[in-house]
């Protein structure tokens, strides 16, 4: 039996926020909110979003998680979720990403969308969301977990902002009349060796279906998708653990390439 505290949302929020602030992974929060209580988990996520915004963070979009059967199997969960993207999570391809910004990073390749207009239709579908997209772009999402050892249930990852970390967008902005997201084929290499493959169909059957799911869900949560939002639509194949010095490049047919390099910053000694 799961024991509940008097205020499980606050307790879970404090545990995850402390882990992020101290850069020390924490135990799962499912002992506080249960392993699959979606309402409580998103309540924790909202508390963390509010705190980050109050600290000066600027939301720039959302990420959809757990859309690929391969990733669901890796993490032992069975449905999509979403998290917030903040401006300081975006990383340019031209600069190495310091591992001191992350705790337990893994990386995956995705189709990202940038919205042309707000999405406020509660019945929106993959077909009707399409004209609301300005363009698609190849993306790498660096997922991370504040929970030690990635020991997560559905509620743990939702509460932890969908296990979000950082993201990188490619240079090619492709309108949807020039690419079919479901038909995209993805190859991700690590230091020149293929490490993950997949396709648009692995993302809920179609990345646009994932976008429509997110739009309906965000609206139901009272915070609809807005024009200019970046949406990471979900993994196209298995994620890969990130290590020091790793160079990752993904190629998505019709969308081009996107890459990232990781490094551990050298601490200057003083004496």
Short mmCIF file of C-alpha atoms in Angstrom, two decimals:
data_model
loop_
_atom_site.label_atom_id
_atom_site.label_comp_id
_atom_site.label_asym_id
_atom_site.label_seq_id
_atom_site.Cartn_x
_atom_site.Cartn_y
_atom_site.Cartn_z
CA UNK A 1 0.00 0.00 0.00
CA UNK A 2 1.26 3.51 -0.88
CA UNK A 3 1.32 5.86 2.09
CA UNK A 4 0.13 9.40 1.41
CA UNK A 5 1.31 12.46 3.31
CA UNK A 6 -1.01 15.29 4.30
CA UNK A 7 0.26 17.38 1.36
CA UNK A 8 1.82 14.98 -1.16
CA UNK A 9 2.15 17.57 -3.94
CA UNK A 10 4.20 19.95 -1.80
CA UNK A 11 6.35 17.13 -0.47
CA UNK A 12 7.07 15.78 -3.96
CA UNK A 13 7.72 19.29 -5.29
CA UNK A 14 10.25 19.97 -2.55
CA UNK A 15 12.03 16.67 -3.11
CA UNK A 16 12.43 17.23 -6.84
CA UNK A 17 13.32 20.92 -6.54
CA UNK A 18 15.99 20.14 -3.95
CA UNK A 19 17.43 17.46 -6.23
CA UNK A 20 17.64 19.95 -9.11
CA UNK A 21 19.13 22.72 -6.97
CA UNK A 22 21.72 20.53 -5.27
CA UNK A 23 22.40 18.39 -8.36
CA UNK A 24 21.87 15.31 -6.25
CA UNK A 25 19.43 12.68 -7.55
CA UNK A 26 16.61 11.88 -5.15
CA UNK A 27 14.41 8.87 -4.43
CA UNK A 28 11.23 8.46 -6.52
CA UNK A 29 8.21 10.52 -5.51
CA UNK A 30 5.69 7.74 -6.03
CA UNK A 31 5.75 7.04 -2.29
CA UNK A 32 4.16 10.48 -1.96
CA UNK A 33 1.80 10.70 -4.95
CA UNK A 34 1.37 7.08 -6.02
CA UNK A 35 2.84 5.46 -9.16
CA UNK A 36 0.11 6.43 -11.62
CA UNK A 37 -1.93 9.33 -10.18
CA UNK A 38 -1.89 11.62 -13.20
CA UNK A 39 -3.64 14.55 -11.51
CA UNK A 40 -1.21 14.67 -8.59
CA UNK A 41 1.80 14.21 -10.86
CA UNK A 42 0.86 17.13 -13.10
CA UNK A 43 0.11 19.22 -10.00
CA UNK A 44 3.72 18.66 -8.90
CA UNK A 45 4.94 19.58 -12.39
CA UNK A 46 2.93 22.82 -12.29
CA UNK A 47 4.50 23.74 -8.95
CA UNK A 48 7.96 23.21 -10.41
CA UNK A 49 7.06 25.22 -13.52
CA UNK A 50 5.78 28.09 -11.40
CA UNK A 51 8.95 28.08 -9.30
CA UNK A 52 11.20 28.05 -12.36
CA UNK A 53 9.23 30.87 -13.93
CA UNK A 54 9.48 32.91 -10.73
CA UNK A 55 13.24 32.33 -10.84
CA UNK A 56 13.33 33.97 -14.27
CA UNK A 57 12.81 30.99 -16.55
CA UNK A 58 10.84 31.67 -19.73
CA UNK A 59 8.67 28.86 -21.13
CA UNK A 60 9.10 28.40 -24.90
CA UNK A 61 7.08 25.26 -25.58
CA UNK A 62 6.46 21.66 -24.57
CA UNK A 63 7.87 18.21 -25.01
CA UNK A 64 5.87 15.06 -25.52
CA UNK A 65 7.39 12.02 -23.89
CA UNK A 66 6.84 8.29 -23.91
CA UNK A 67 5.50 8.18 -27.46
CA UNK A 68 7.77 5.44 -28.73
CA UNK A 69 7.11 1.79 -27.79
CA UNK A 70 10.89 1.33 -27.55
CA UNK A 71 11.24 4.13 -25.00
CA UNK A 72 8.17 2.96 -23.10
CA UNK A 73 9.78 -0.47 -22.79
CA UNK A 74 13.06 1.08 -21.66
CA UNK A 75 11.35 3.03 -18.88
CA UNK A 76 8.56 0.61 -18.00
CA UNK A 77 5.66 2.98 -18.72
CA UNK A 78 2.66 2.69 -21.02
CA UNK A 79 1.30 6.12 -22.10
CA UNK A 80 2.49 9.56 -23.29
CA UNK A 81 3.20 12.50 -21.04
CA UNK A 82 4.35 16.07 -21.48
CA UNK A 83 6.69 18.58 -19.88
CA UNK A 84 7.60 22.24 -20.27
CA UNK A 85 10.47 23.60 -22.35
CA UNK A 86 12.31 26.67 -21.11
CA UNK A 87 14.47 29.09 -23.05
CA UNK A 88 17.63 28.12 -21.17
CA UNK A 89 17.14 24.46 -22.18
CA UNK A 90 17.87 25.27 -25.84
CA UNK A 91 21.46 24.53 -26.87
CA UNK A 92 23.15 25.68 -30.11
CA UNK A 93 24.76 23.01 -32.27
CA UNK A 94 27.97 25.05 -32.38
CA UNK A 95 28.74 24.83 -28.67
CA UNK A 96 29.64 21.79 -26.58
CA UNK A 97 27.13 20.96 -23.86
CA UNK A 98 28.60 20.84 -20.38
CA UNK A 99 27.72 17.71 -18.47
CA UNK A 100 27.72 19.82 -15.31
CA UNK A 101 24.25 20.97 -16.43
CA UNK A 102 22.90 17.44 -16.25
CA UNK A 103 22.58 14.55 -13.81
CA UNK A 104 21.86 11.30 -15.67
CA UNK A 105 21.49 12.34 -19.30
CA UNK A 106 20.27 10.27 -22.20
CA UNK A 107 19.70 11.44 -25.76
CA UNK A 108 17.11 10.74 -28.44
CA UNK A 109 16.23 12.08 -31.88
CA UNK A 110 12.86 13.64 -32.63
CA UNK A 111 10.78 15.70 -35.02
CA UNK A 112 10.19 19.15 -33.57
CA UNK A 113 7.45 21.55 -34.62
CA UNK A 114 7.24 25.31 -34.29
CA UNK A 115 3.67 26.59 -34.25
CA UNK A 116 2.27 29.22 -36.58
CA UNK A 117 -0.79 29.90 -34.43
CA UNK A 118 -2.50 29.00 -31.15
CA UNK A 119 -4.17 25.60 -30.90
CA UNK A 120 -7.40 25.90 -28.92
CA UNK A 121 -9.63 23.30 -30.57
CA UNK A 122 -10.46 20.55 -28.03
CA UNK A 123 -11.14 18.14 -30.92
CA UNK A 124 -7.96 18.86 -32.88
CA UNK A 125 -6.53 15.92 -34.82
CA UNK A 126 -3.34 15.14 -36.72
CA UNK A 127 -5.08 16.47 -39.84
CA UNK A 128 -6.44 19.70 -38.39
CA UNK A 129 -3.30 20.59 -36.43
CA UNK A 130 -1.17 20.47 -39.57
CA UNK A 131 -1.96 24.00 -40.88
CA UNK A 132 -1.19 25.42 -37.45
CA UNK A 133 2.46 24.37 -37.79
CA UNK A 134 4.93 26.90 -39.20
CA UNK A 135 7.65 24.33 -39.85
CA UNK A 136 9.26 21.11 -38.71
CA UNK A 137 12.90 20.69 -37.72
CA UNK A 138 15.20 17.84 -36.72
CA UNK A 139 15.87 17.80 -32.98
CA UNK A 140 17.88 16.08 -30.30
CA UNK A 141 16.35 15.91 -26.85
CA UNK A 142 18.69 15.35 -23.92
CA UNK A 143 16.41 13.80 -21.36
CA UNK A 144 17.42 13.73 -17.71
CA UNK A 145 16.03 12.57 -14.40
CA UNK A 146 16.27 14.07 -10.97
CA UNK A 147 15.30 10.61 -9.67
CA UNK A 148 18.21 8.34 -8.83
CA UNK A 149 18.95 5.56 -11.29
CA UNK A 150 16.00 6.47 -13.53
CA UNK A 151 13.85 4.45 -11.13
CA UNK A 152 10.63 5.96 -12.42
CA UNK A 153 6.96 5.19 -12.69
CA UNK A 154 4.59 7.19 -14.88
CA UNK A 155 3.87 9.61 -12.03
CA UNK A 156 7.57 10.05 -11.26
CA UNK A 157 8.45 11.16 -14.78
CA UNK A 158 5.39 13.43 -15.12
CA UNK A 159 6.14 15.15 -11.82
CA UNK A 160 9.78 15.57 -12.88
CA UNK A 161 8.74 17.70 -15.87
CA UNK A 162 8.60 14.71 -18.16
CA UNK A 163 12.24 13.85 -17.36
CA UNK A 164 13.31 16.90 -19.34
CA UNK A 165 16.83 18.23 -19.67
CA UNK A 166 18.00 20.16 -22.72
CA UNK A 167 17.34 20.21 -26.47
CA UNK A 168 19.06 21.04 -29.74
CA UNK A 169 17.33 22.07 -32.97
CA UNK A 170 18.74 21.57 -36.45
CA UNK A 171 19.29 24.36 -38.94
CA UNK A 172 16.76 23.34 -41.61
CA UNK A 173 13.24 24.70 -41.16
CA UNK A 174 11.00 22.57 -43.36
CA UNK A 175 7.34 23.42 -44.10
CA UNK A 176 4.94 20.50 -43.83
CA UNK A 177 4.09 20.61 -47.52
CA UNK A 178 7.69 19.44 -48.09
CA UNK A 179 7.86 16.58 -45.57
CA UNK A 180 5.57 13.90 -44.18
CA UNK A 181 6.50 13.48 -40.50
CA UNK A 182 5.19 9.91 -40.25
CA UNK A 183 7.46 8.87 -43.13
CA UNK A 184 10.66 10.31 -41.64
CA UNK A 185 13.46 7.78 -41.17
CA UNK A 186 15.95 8.48 -38.37
CA UNK A 187 19.53 7.35 -37.85
CA UNK A 188 21.45 8.56 -34.79
CA UNK A 189 25.17 7.94 -34.52
CA UNK A 190 27.57 8.27 -31.60
CA UNK A 191 31.15 9.08 -32.59
CA UNK A 192 30.36 7.92 -36.11
CA UNK A 193 28.80 4.59 -35.14
CA UNK A 194 25.06 4.01 -35.53
CA UNK A 195 23.50 3.85 -32.07
CA UNK A 196 19.76 4.25 -32.69
CA UNK A 197 17.38 4.02 -35.61
CA UNK A 198 13.67 4.61 -35.97
CA UNK A 199 10.93 6.34 -37.88
CA UNK A 200 8.13 8.86 -37.57
CA UNK A 201 5.66 6.00 -37.28
CA UNK A 202 7.29 5.04 -33.94
CA UNK A 203 5.97 8.30 -32.46
CA UNK A 204 2.31 7.42 -31.78
CA UNK A 205 2.07 6.38 -35.41
CA UNK A 206 2.72 9.96 -36.59
CA UNK A 207 4.48 12.91 -34.89
CA UNK A 208 1.48 15.05 -35.88
CA UNK A 209 -0.73 12.70 -33.86
CA UNK A 210 1.56 13.31 -30.88
CA UNK A 211 1.26 17.06 -31.47
CA UNK A 212 -2.53 16.82 -31.59
CA UNK A 213 -2.56 14.74 -28.40
CA UNK A 214 -0.44 17.38 -26.69
CA UNK A 215 -2.66 20.21 -27.93
CA UNK A 216 -5.81 18.55 -26.57
CA UNK A 217 -4.13 17.63 -23.28
CA UNK A 218 -2.58 21.06 -22.75
CA UNK A 219 -5.95 22.68 -23.39
CA UNK A 220 -7.59 20.35 -20.88
CA UNK A 221 -4.96 21.46 -18.35
CA UNK A 222 -5.91 25.10 -18.97
CA UNK A 223 -2.67 26.07 -20.74
CA UNK A 224 -3.09 25.70 -24.53
CA UNK A 225 -0.30 25.66 -27.07
CA UNK A 226 0.51 29.12 -28.44
CA UNK A 227 1.94 30.55 -31.65
CA UNK A 228 5.72 30.37 -31.60
CA UNK A 229 5.85 27.40 -29.24
CA UNK A 230 8.48 24.75 -29.87
CA UNK A 231 7.11 21.22 -29.53
CA UNK A 232 9.36 18.19 -29.28
CA UNK A 233 6.98 15.51 -30.50
CA UNK A 234 8.65 12.40 -29.05
CA UNK A 235 11.41 9.90 -29.65
CA UNK A 236 11.67 8.10 -32.98
CA UNK A 237 13.83 5.33 -31.54
CA UNK A 238 15.67 4.15 -28.43
CA UNK A 239 17.51 6.66 -26.28
CA UNK A 240 21.24 6.40 -25.63
CA UNK A 241 23.16 7.23 -22.45
CA UNK A 242 25.35 10.33 -22.70
CA UNK A 243 29.03 10.21 -21.74
CA UNK A 244 31.88 12.71 -21.61
CA UNK A 245 33.35 13.58 -25.01
CA UNK A 246 30.50 11.99 -26.95
CA UNK A 247 29.57 13.45 -30.33
CA UNK A 248 26.03 12.68 -31.44
CA UNK A 249 24.61 13.28 -34.88
CA UNK A 250 21.13 12.42 -36.07
CA UNK A 251 19.87 12.45 -39.64
CA UNK A 252 16.14 12.62 -40.30
CA UNK A 253 15.07 12.14 -43.91
CA UNK A 254 13.43 15.27 -45.25
CA UNK A 255 14.57 17.32 -42.26
CA UNK A 256 18.35 17.11 -42.41
CA UNK A 257 20.79 16.71 -39.56
CA UNK A 258 21.28 17.87 -36.00
CA UNK A 259 24.25 17.30 -33.73
CA UNK A 260 25.58 17.78 -30.22
CA UNK A 261 28.87 17.32 -28.40
CA UNK A 262 29.22 16.77 -24.66
CA UNK A 263 32.08 17.70 -22.39
CA UNK A 264 32.92 17.97 -18.73
CA UNK A 265 34.09 21.53 -18.02
CA UNK A 266 37.53 21.80 -16.47
CA UNK A 267 37.48 23.39 -13.04
CA UNK A 268 40.25 25.90 -12.61
CA UNK A 269 42.19 25.36 -9.44
CA UNK A 270 43.31 28.22 -7.37
CA UNK A 271 46.54 28.45 -5.41
#
